[in-house]
mmCIF file of C-alpha atoms and ligand atoms in Angstrom:
data_model
loop_
_atom_site.group_PDB
_atom_site.id
_atom_site.type_symbol
_atom_site.label_atom_id
_atom_site.label_comp_id
_atom_site.label_asym_id
_atom_site.label_seq_id
_atom_site.Cartn_x
_atom_site.Cartn_y
_atom_site.Cartn_z
ATOM 1 C CA MET A 1 -0.006 0.007 -0.004
ATOM 2 C CA THR A 2 3.050 2.231 -0.195
ATOM 3 C CA VAL A 3 2.597 5.423 -2.254
ATOM 4 C CA THR A 4 5.105 7.911 -3.400
ATOM 5 C CA ILE A 5 5.313 11.658 -3.139
ATOM 6 C CA ASP A 6 7.023 13.506 -5.964
ATOM 7 C CA PRO A 7 8.297 16.943 -4.846
ATOM 8 C CA LYS A 8 7.930 18.123 -8.451
ATOM 9 C CA ASP A 9 4.133 17.866 -8.195
ATOM 10 C CA PHE A 10 4.181 20.689 -5.627
ATOM 11 C CA THR A 11 4.539 24.371 -6.404
ATOM 12 C CA ARG A 12 3.386 26.166 -3.273
ATOM 13 C CA LEU A 13 5.317 23.795 -0.979
ATOM 14 C CA ALA A 14 9.047 23.058 -1.253
ATOM 15 C CA LEU A 15 9.597 19.443 -0.288
ATOM 16 C CA ASP A 16 13.003 18.236 0.818
ATOM 17 C CA PRO A 17 13.126 14.518 1.667
ATOM 18 C CA HIS A 18 16.148 13.338 3.672
ATOM 19 C CA GLU A 19 17.482 9.791 3.621
ATOM 20 C CA ASP A 20 16.593 9.249 7.286
ATOM 21 C CA GLY A 21 12.847 9.629 6.454
ATOM 22 C CA VAL A 22 12.630 13.252 7.685
ATOM 23 C CA TRP A 23 10.958 15.604 5.214
ATOM 24 C CA ILE A 24 11.295 19.370 5.340
ATOM 25 C CA VAL A 25 8.085 20.901 4.061
ATOM 26 C CA THR A 26 8.396 24.650 3.453
ATOM 27 C CA LEU A 27 5.609 27.112 2.658
ATOM 28 C CA ASN A 28 7.274 28.781 -0.297
ATOM 29 C CA ARG A 29 5.680 32.167 -0.987
ATOM 30 C CA PRO A 30 7.938 34.417 1.002
ATOM 31 C CA ASP A 31 6.986 37.414 -1.121
ATOM 32 C CA LYS A 32 3.448 36.943 0.199
ATOM 33 C CA ARG A 33 4.663 36.118 3.720
ATOM 34 C CA ASN A 34 3.458 32.575 3.068
ATOM 35 C CA ALA A 35 -0.149 33.584 3.189
ATOM 36 C CA LEU A 36 -2.435 30.586 2.771
ATOM 37 C CA ASP A 37 -4.215 30.670 -0.546
ATOM 38 C CA LEU A 38 -6.428 27.823 -1.822
ATOM 39 C CA ALA A 39 -3.578 26.261 -3.764
ATOM 40 C CA THR A 40 -1.338 26.045 -0.716
ATOM 41 C CA VAL A 41 -4.087 24.469 1.383
ATOM 42 C CA GLU A 42 -4.737 21.871 -1.358
ATOM 43 C CA GLU A 43 -1.074 20.976 -1.391
ATOM 44 C CA LEU A 44 -1.099 20.564 2.370
ATOM 45 C CA VAL A 45 -4.079 18.285 2.056
ATOM 46 C CA THR A 46 -2.267 16.220 -0.570
ATOM 47 C CA PHE A 47 1.001 15.970 1.291
ATOM 48 C CA PHE A 48 -0.407 15.185 4.721
ATOM 49 C CA SER A 49 -2.956 12.734 3.339
ATOM 50 C CA THR A 50 -0.217 10.790 1.613
ATOM 51 C CA ALA A 51 2.717 11.115 4.023
ATOM 52 C CA PRO A 52 1.619 8.375 6.479
ATOM 53 C CA ARG A 53 1.576 5.838 3.627
ATOM 54 C CA ALA A 54 4.695 7.076 1.933
ATOM 55 C CA GLY A 55 7.274 6.176 4.573
ATOM 56 C CA VAL A 56 7.626 9.715 5.877
ATOM 57 C CA LYS A 57 9.037 9.306 9.411
ATOM 58 C CA ALA A 58 8.792 12.897 10.531
ATOM 59 C CA VAL A 59 8.141 16.342 9.110
ATOM 60 C CA VAL A 60 9.715 19.724 9.750
ATOM 61 C CA LEU A 61 7.131 22.284 8.718
ATOM 62 C CA ALA A 62 8.699 25.659 7.894
ATOM 63 C CA GLY A 63 8.025 28.945 6.164
ATOM 64 C CA ALA A 64 10.428 30.524 3.655
ATOM 65 C CA GLY A 65 11.742 33.995 4.442
ATOM 66 C CA ASP A 66 11.465 36.081 7.599
ATOM 67 C CA HIS A 67 7.885 35.020 8.547
ATOM 68 C CA PHE A 68 6.408 31.558 9.088
ATOM 69 C CA CYS A 69 2.898 32.387 7.855
ATOM 70 C CA ALA A 70 0.642 35.449 7.576
ATOM 71 C CA GLY A 71 -2.540 33.425 7.720
ATOM 72 C CA LEU A 72 -5.434 33.538 5.260
ATOM 73 C CA ASP A 73 -4.537 35.072 1.904
ATOM 74 C CA LEU A 74 -6.525 38.287 2.477
ATOM 75 C CA ILE A 75 -5.991 39.493 -1.114
ATOM 76 C CA GLU A 76 -7.345 36.307 -2.630
ATOM 77 C CA HIS A 77 -10.247 36.379 -0.181
ATOM 78 C CA HIS A 78 -10.936 40.057 -1.006
ATOM 79 C CA ASP A 79 -10.812 39.456 -4.747
ATOM 80 C CA ALA A 80 -12.981 36.345 -4.627
ATOM 81 C CA ASP A 81 -15.722 38.169 -2.776
ATOM 82 C CA ARG A 82 -16.963 34.806 -1.518
ATOM 83 C CA SER A 83 -20.440 33.802 -0.406
ATOM 84 C CA PRO A 84 -20.931 32.313 3.059
ATOM 85 C CA ALA A 85 -21.223 28.852 1.512
ATOM 86 C CA ASP A 86 -18.046 29.396 -0.571
ATOM 87 C CA PHE A 87 -16.019 30.389 2.574
ATOM 88 C CA MET A 88 -17.487 27.577 4.556
ATOM 89 C CA HIS A 89 -16.051 25.201 1.979
ATOM 90 C CA VAL A 90 -12.722 27.009 2.102
ATOM 91 C CA CYS A 91 -12.623 26.468 5.832
ATOM 92 C CA LEU A 92 -13.561 22.785 5.410
ATOM 93 C CA ARG A 93 -10.500 22.332 3.162
ATOM 94 C CA TRP A 94 -8.305 23.985 5.881
ATOM 95 C CA HIS A 95 -9.737 21.597 8.393
ATOM 96 C CA GLU A 96 -9.042 18.647 6.034
ATOM 97 C CA ALA A 97 -5.373 19.712 5.793
ATOM 98 C CA PHE A 98 -4.893 20.472 9.456
ATOM 99 C CA ASN A 99 -6.741 17.348 10.662
ATOM 100 C CA LYS A 100 -4.554 15.190 8.377
ATOM 101 C CA MET A 101 -1.560 16.798 10.113
ATOM 102 C CA GLU A 102 -2.745 16.376 13.675
ATOM 103 C CA TYR A 103 -4.339 12.928 13.309
ATOM 104 C CA GLY A 104 -2.074 11.501 10.539
ATOM 105 C CA GLY A 105 0.321 9.652 12.842
ATOM 106 C CA VAL A 106 3.503 11.270 11.467
ATOM 107 C CA PRO A 107 5.289 13.639 13.846
ATOM 108 C CA VAL A 108 5.159 17.252 12.611
ATOM 109 C CA ILE A 109 7.640 19.696 14.119
ATOM 110 C CA ALA A 110 7.010 23.370 13.226
ATOM 111 C CA ALA A 111 10.042 25.579 12.821
ATOM 112 C CA LEU A 112 8.737 29.120 13.515
ATOM 113 C CA GLN A 113 10.149 32.542 12.831
ATOM 114 C CA GLY A 114 8.664 35.977 12.558
ATOM 115 C CA ALA A 115 4.850 36.194 12.220
ATOM 116 C CA VAL A 116 2.843 33.178 13.174
ATOM 117 C CA VAL A 117 -0.531 34.893 12.891
ATOM 118 C CA GLY A 118 -4.165 34.170 12.166
ATOM 119 C CA GLY A 119 -4.386 31.096 10.005
ATOM 120 C CA GLY A 120 -0.625 30.800 10.395
ATOM 121 C CA LEU A 121 -1.153 30.147 14.103
ATOM 122 C CA GLU A 122 -3.931 27.667 13.218
ATOM 123 C CA LEU A 123 -1.514 25.823 11.025
ATOM 124 C CA ALA A 124 1.281 25.892 13.603
ATOM 125 C CA SER A 125 -1.068 24.667 16.331
ATOM 126 C CA SER A 126 -1.871 21.615 14.206
ATOM 127 C CA ALA A 127 1.756 20.521 14.446
ATOM 128 C CA HIS A 128 2.711 18.257 17.366
ATOM 129 C CA VAL A 129 5.748 20.299 18.434
ATOM 130 C CA ARG A 130 6.470 23.956 17.878
ATOM 131 C CA VAL A 131 9.968 25.534 18.023
ATOM 132 C CA MET A 132 10.212 29.329 18.082
ATOM 133 C CA ASP A 133 13.232 31.611 17.791
ATOM 134 C CA GLN A 134 13.862 35.117 19.086
ATOM 135 C CA THR A 135 11.957 36.681 16.239
ATOM 136 C CA THR A 136 8.820 34.585 16.481
ATOM 137 C CA TYR A 137 5.522 36.186 17.541
ATOM 138 C CA PHE A 138 2.008 34.907 17.739
ATOM 139 C CA ALA A 139 -1.240 36.829 17.198
ATOM 140 C CA LEU A 140 -4.853 36.436 16.009
ATOM 141 C CA PRO A 141 -5.480 39.673 14.071
ATOM 142 C CA GLU A 142 -8.850 38.486 12.826
ATOM 143 C CA GLY A 143 -10.626 40.625 15.421
ATOM 144 C CA GLN A 144 -9.121 43.807 13.943
ATOM 145 C CA ARG A 145 -9.661 42.734 10.323
ATOM 146 C CA GLY A 146 -13.409 42.240 10.754
ATOM 147 C CA LEU A 147 -12.995 38.471 10.521
ATOM 148 C CA PHE A 148 -13.111 35.374 12.654
ATOM 149 C CA THR A 149 -10.996 32.309 12.891
ATOM 150 C CA GLY A 150 -11.985 29.494 10.511
ATOM 151 C CA GLY A 151 -9.033 27.097 10.522
ATOM 152 C CA GLY A 152 -9.418 25.604 13.983
ATOM 153 C CA ALA A 153 -8.166 28.197 16.384
ATOM 154 C CA THR A 154 -11.266 27.929 18.477
ATOM 155 C CA ILE A 155 -10.248 24.257 18.924
ATOM 156 C CA ARG A 156 -6.460 24.147 18.939
ATOM 157 C CA VAL A 157 -5.362 27.628 20.132
ATOM 158 C CA ALA A 158 -7.964 27.473 22.938
ATOM 159 C CA ASP A 159 -6.618 24.016 23.745
ATOM 160 C CA LEU A 160 -3.029 25.292 23.942
ATOM 161 C CA ILE A 161 -3.524 28.445 25.991
ATOM 162 C CA GLY A 162 -7.094 28.218 27.323
ATOM 163 C CA LYS A 163 -10.336 29.849 26.274
ATOM 164 C CA ALA A 164 -9.885 33.115 28.252
ATOM 165 C CA ARG A 165 -6.458 33.803 26.819
ATOM 166 C CA MET A 166 -7.544 33.029 23.288
ATOM 167 C CA ILE A 167 -10.544 35.364 23.613
ATOM 168 C CA ASP A 168 -8.239 38.116 24.901
ATOM 169 C CA MET A 169 -5.762 37.468 22.067
ATOM 170 C CA ILE A 170 -8.358 37.847 19.282
ATOM 171 C CA LEU A 171 -10.370 40.541 20.973
ATOM 172 C CA MET A 172 -7.488 42.845 21.726
ATOM 173 C CA GLY A 173 -5.030 41.839 19.037
ATOM 174 C CA ARG A 174 -2.636 40.833 21.748
ATOM 175 C CA VAL A 175 0.782 39.602 20.613
ATOM 176 C CA TYR A 176 2.749 36.954 22.500
ATOM 177 C CA GLN A 177 6.522 36.362 22.001
ATOM 178 C CA GLY A 178 9.600 35.193 23.808
ATOM 179 C CA GLN A 179 9.644 32.998 26.853
ATOM 180 C CA GLU A 180 6.109 34.095 27.775
ATOM 181 C CA ALA A 181 4.808 32.310 24.658
ATOM 182 C CA VAL A 182 6.530 29.086 25.744
ATOM 183 C CA ASP A 183 5.204 29.472 29.321
ATOM 184 C CA LEU A 184 1.632 29.802 27.925
ATOM 185 C CA GLY A 185 1.997 26.741 25.737
ATOM 186 C CA LEU A 186 2.143 28.355 22.269
ATOM 187 C CA ALA A 187 5.479 26.616 21.657
ATOM 188 C CA GLN A 188 7.383 23.930 23.491
ATOM 189 C CA TYR A 189 10.886 25.197 22.647
ATOM 190 C CA ILE A 190 12.545 28.614 22.250
ATOM 191 C CA VAL A 191 16.038 28.863 20.861
ATOM 192 C CA GLU A 192 18.663 31.567 20.587
ATOM 193 C CA GLY A 193 19.685 30.482 17.085
ATOM 194 C CA SER A 194 17.765 28.944 14.234
ATOM 195 C CA SER A 195 14.413 27.279 14.945
ATOM 196 C CA MET A 196 15.060 25.112 11.812
ATOM 197 C CA ASP A 197 18.194 23.616 13.343
ATOM 198 C CA LYS A 198 16.342 22.689 16.525
ATOM 199 C CA ALA A 199 13.281 21.416 14.733
ATOM 200 C CA LEU A 200 15.409 19.182 12.496
ATOM 201 C CA GLU A 201 17.202 17.801 15.487
ATOM 202 C CA LEU A 202 13.845 17.037 17.143
ATOM 203 C CA ALA A 203 12.434 15.514 13.970
ATOM 204 C CA ARG A 204 15.443 13.238 13.657
ATOM 205 C CA ARG A 205 15.059 12.184 17.273
ATOM 206 C CA ALA A 206 11.388 11.423 16.824
ATOM 207 C CA ALA A 207 12.136 9.514 13.619
ATOM 208 C CA GLU A 208 14.231 7.055 15.595
ATOM 209 C CA ASN A 209 11.043 5.819 17.332
ATOM 210 C CA LEU A 210 9.223 2.931 15.786
ATOM 211 C CA PRO A 211 6.675 4.137 13.193
ATOM 212 C CA LEU A 212 3.732 2.423 14.860
ATOM 213 C CA THR A 213 4.675 4.013 18.192
ATOM 214 C CA ASN A 214 4.837 7.441 16.517
ATOM 215 C CA PHE A 215 1.471 6.711 14.836
ATOM 216 C CA ALA A 216 -0.094 6.117 18.291
ATOM 217 C CA ILE A 217 1.572 9.253 19.748
ATOM 218 C CA CYS A 218 0.589 11.502 16.832
ATOM 219 C CA SER A 219 -2.894 10.210 16.264
ATOM 220 C CA ALA A 220 -4.309 8.411 19.319
ATOM 221 C CA ILE A 221 -3.571 11.174 21.832
ATOM 222 C CA SER A 222 -5.570 13.656 19.715
ATOM 223 C CA HIS A 223 -8.444 11.257 19.178
ATOM 224 C CA VAL A 224 -8.553 10.318 22.793
ATOM 225 C CA GLN A 225 -8.931 13.979 23.761
ATOM 226 C CA ASN A 226 -12.250 13.987 21.884
ATOM 227 C CA MET A 227 -13.676 11.077 23.830
ATOM 228 C CA SER A 228 -15.427 10.522 27.108
ATOM 229 C CA ALA A 229 -13.153 9.158 29.833
ATOM 230 C CA LEU A 230 -14.786 5.772 29.510
ATOM 231 C CA ASP A 231 -14.283 5.534 25.722
ATOM 232 C CA ALA A 232 -10.783 7.098 26.036
ATOM 233 C CA ALA A 233 -9.699 4.333 28.416
ATOM 234 C CA TYR A 234 -11.065 1.679 26.064
ATOM 235 C CA ALA A 235 -9.398 3.231 22.961
ATOM 236 C CA GLU A 236 -6.087 3.625 24.767
ATOM 237 C CA SER A 237 -6.166 -0.035 25.795
ATOM 238 C CA VAL A 238 -6.843 -1.138 22.195
ATOM 239 C CA VAL A 239 -4.015 1.028 20.847
ATOM 240 C CA ALA A 240 -1.611 -0.120 23.572
ATOM 241 C CA GLY A 241 -2.573 -3.718 22.837
ATOM 242 C CA ILE A 242 -1.407 -3.296 19.236
ATOM 243 C CA VAL A 243 1.628 -1.007 19.770
ATOM 244 C CA ASN A 244 3.035 -2.651 22.862
ATOM 245 C CA THR A 245 3.130 -6.094 21.314
ATOM 246 C CA GLN A 246 4.558 -5.036 17.913
ATOM 247 C CA PRO A 247 7.270 -7.463 16.741
ATOM 248 C CA ASP A 248 9.589 -4.506 15.941
ATOM 249 C CA ALA A 249 9.676 -3.632 19.638
ATOM 250 C CA ARG A 250 11.137 -6.944 20.747
ATOM 251 C CA ALA A 251 14.713 -5.991 20.070
ATOM 252 C CA ARG A 252 14.341 -2.787 22.121
ATOM 253 C CA LEU A 253 12.778 -4.787 25.013
ATOM 254 C CA ALA A 254 15.540 -7.364 24.773
ATOM 255 C CA ALA A 255 18.140 -4.574 24.980
ATOM 256 C CA PHE A 256 16.518 -3.340 28.168
ATOM 257 C CA ALA A 257 16.475 -6.846 29.614
ATOM 258 C CA ASP A 258 20.122 -7.486 28.880
ATOM 259 C CA LYS A 259 20.997 -4.035 30.232
ATOM 260 C CA SER A 260 22.480 -2.743 26.987
ATOM 261 C CA ALA A 261 19.733 -0.139 26.488
ATOM 262 C CA ALA A 262 20.190 3.465 27.814
ATOM 263 C CA ARG A 263 18.548 4.117 31.148
ATOM 264 C CA VAL A 264 16.387 7.178 31.864
ATOM 265 C CA ARG A 265 18.497 9.656 33.741
ATOM 266 C CA PRO A 266 18.031 13.306 34.831
ATOM 267 C CA ASN A 267 19.611 15.941 32.633
ATOM 268 C CA SER A 268 23.172 16.661 33.644
HETATM 269 C C1 LIG B 1 -0.359 39.071 2.312
HETATM 270 C C2 LIG B 1 -0.715 38.688 3.618
HETATM 271 C C3 LIG B 1 -1.953 38.030 3.749
HETATM 272 C C4 LIG B 1 1.156 39.707 3.677
HETATM 273 N N1 LIG B 1 -2.693 37.800 2.674
HETATM 274 N N2 LIG B 1 -1.105 38.800 1.276
HETATM 275 N N3 LIG B 1 -3.429 37.699 8.959
HETATM 276 C C5 LIG B 1 -3.058 39.001 9.021
HETATM 277 O O1 LIG B 1 -3.868 39.910 9.268
HETATM 278 C C6 LIG B 1 -1.628 39.253 8.750
HETATM 279 C C7 LIG B 1 -1.479 40.204 7.549
HETATM 280 N N4 LIG B 1 -0.066 40.452 7.294
HETATM 281 C C8 LIG B 1 0.725 41.235 8.077
HETATM 282 O O2 LIG B 1 0.337 41.750 9.096
HETATM 283 C C9 LIG B 1 2.140 41.522 7.588
HETATM 284 O O3 LIG B 1 2.151 41.297 6.139
HETATM 285 C C10 LIG B 1 3.256 40.650 8.207
HETATM 286 C C11 LIG B 1 3.424 41.053 9.667
HETATM 287 C C12 LIG B 1 2.877 39.146 8.104
HETATM 288 C C13 LIG B 1 4.515 40.851 7.439
HETATM 289 O O4 LIG B 1 4.846 42.242 7.399
HETATM 290 P P1 LIG B 1 5.870 42.814 6.301
HETATM 291 O O5 LIG B 1 6.018 44.292 6.531
HETATM 292 O O6 LIG B 1 7.052 42.006 6.275
HETATM 293 O O7 LIG B 1 5.175 42.575 4.838
HETATM 294 P P2 LIG B 1 3.957 43.409 4.094
HETATM 295 O O8 LIG B 1 4.648 44.573 3.388
HETATM 296 O O9 LIG B 1 2.804 43.680 4.959
HETATM 297 O O10 LIG B 1 3.546 42.356 3.008
HETATM 298 C C14 LIG B 1 4.428 41.885 2.015
HETATM 299 C C15 LIG B 1 3.583 41.259 0.869
HETATM 300 O O11 LIG B 1 2.927 40.130 1.454
HETATM 301 C C16 LIG B 1 2.481 42.182 0.400
HETATM 302 O O12 LIG B 1 2.256 41.808 -0.966
HETATM 303 P P3 LIG B 1 2.735 42.777 -2.189
HETATM 304 O O13 LIG B 1 2.279 42.087 -3.393
HETATM 305 O O14 LIG B 1 2.107 44.082 -1.942
HETATM 306 O O15 LIG B 1 4.225 42.805 -2.104
HETATM 307 C C17 LIG B 1 1.274 41.789 1.210
HETATM 308 O O16 LIG B 1 0.064 42.073 0.569
HETATM 309 C C18 LIG B 1 1.502 40.303 1.274
HETATM 310 N N5 LIG B 1 0.804 39.711 2.424
HETATM 311 N N6 LIG B 1 0.200 39.086 4.471
HETATM 312 C C19 LIG B 1 -2.292 38.148 1.457
HETATM 313 N N7 LIG B 1 -2.317 37.538 4.974
HETATM 314 C C20 LIG B 1 -9.619 30.319 7.797
HETATM 315 S S1 LIG B 1 -9.802 31.842 8.497
HETATM 316 C C21 LIG B 1 -8.216 32.435 8.855
HETATM 317 C C22 LIG B 1 -8.254 33.891 9.277
HETATM 318 C C23 LIG B 1 -7.001 34.622 9.045
HETATM 319 O O17 LIG B 1 -5.957 34.031 8.859
HETATM 320 S S2 LIG B 1 -7.119 36.311 8.954
HETATM 321 C C24 LIG B 1 -5.482 36.798 8.359
HETATM 322 C C25 LIG B 1 -4.711 37.293 9.463
#
């Protein structure tokens, strides 16, 4: 059932597959600050629908230029003068892309710089891990633009920072940056240097896990959050039944038993 992904089929995204199974996926319209037009969203749908079956072990999601992503392509939206139904369908395609990311089972590490705003924050919050640098800032400018979020911020941003903070962010146009953004949960890592270097390091580390284990981590945890506690416990048991008995794990368990495997130690 293996499928292939040909980077040449993509124009909005630059795809850079590495031999270790890590793919760097870059939003590639820096002149438009990587604003999300329809074509970009369709390429995200295609890539993230296919990646889990194409041997992609982990993804670094990045934006070309000084800014990660400026959100919805406001010019395209203005020019299209969409009907409510038209824009509902636009949003449903965003959800298709972002759900494939969050629930696809392949670790996605976002390398963030500059603006991560509006739909750009919705995209980043669909990644499993976010790395920011000293230039990164987060905002939801929709409130000031006469708009509302349509790419999942009410779900994922509220989940990351809580409902009250999200409401304040969009109502007031509040910007978060630096260590405060990490403390609130908008990113898990902040670096002095390049967020790409750190994201790549993390993606490579994640790619060393067994694919089925990563599938559970990057799919089951999100699904379980949507369930009642009773159903969640059941689903977790079923997933653990499959993952924790996978033949590929036997060598790792044997290494623990014969004491050759690394032990868990505090950071030095
Ligand atoms: C764009 C967009 C865009 C830039 N759509 N074209 N998002 C926003 O409200 C963010 C809007 N953008 C900005 O605030 C700024 O552009 C940035 C802070 C991201 C970058 O500033 P700067 O000074 O580097 O760039 P710039 O001069 O503002 O823009 C450079 C070009 O990018 C310019 O195009 P040009 O052809 O005139 O050179 C801009 O028009 C273009 N550009 N941002 C289209 N967003 C599913 S609902 C989701 C709801 C939302 O996401 S609302 C969008 C919120």
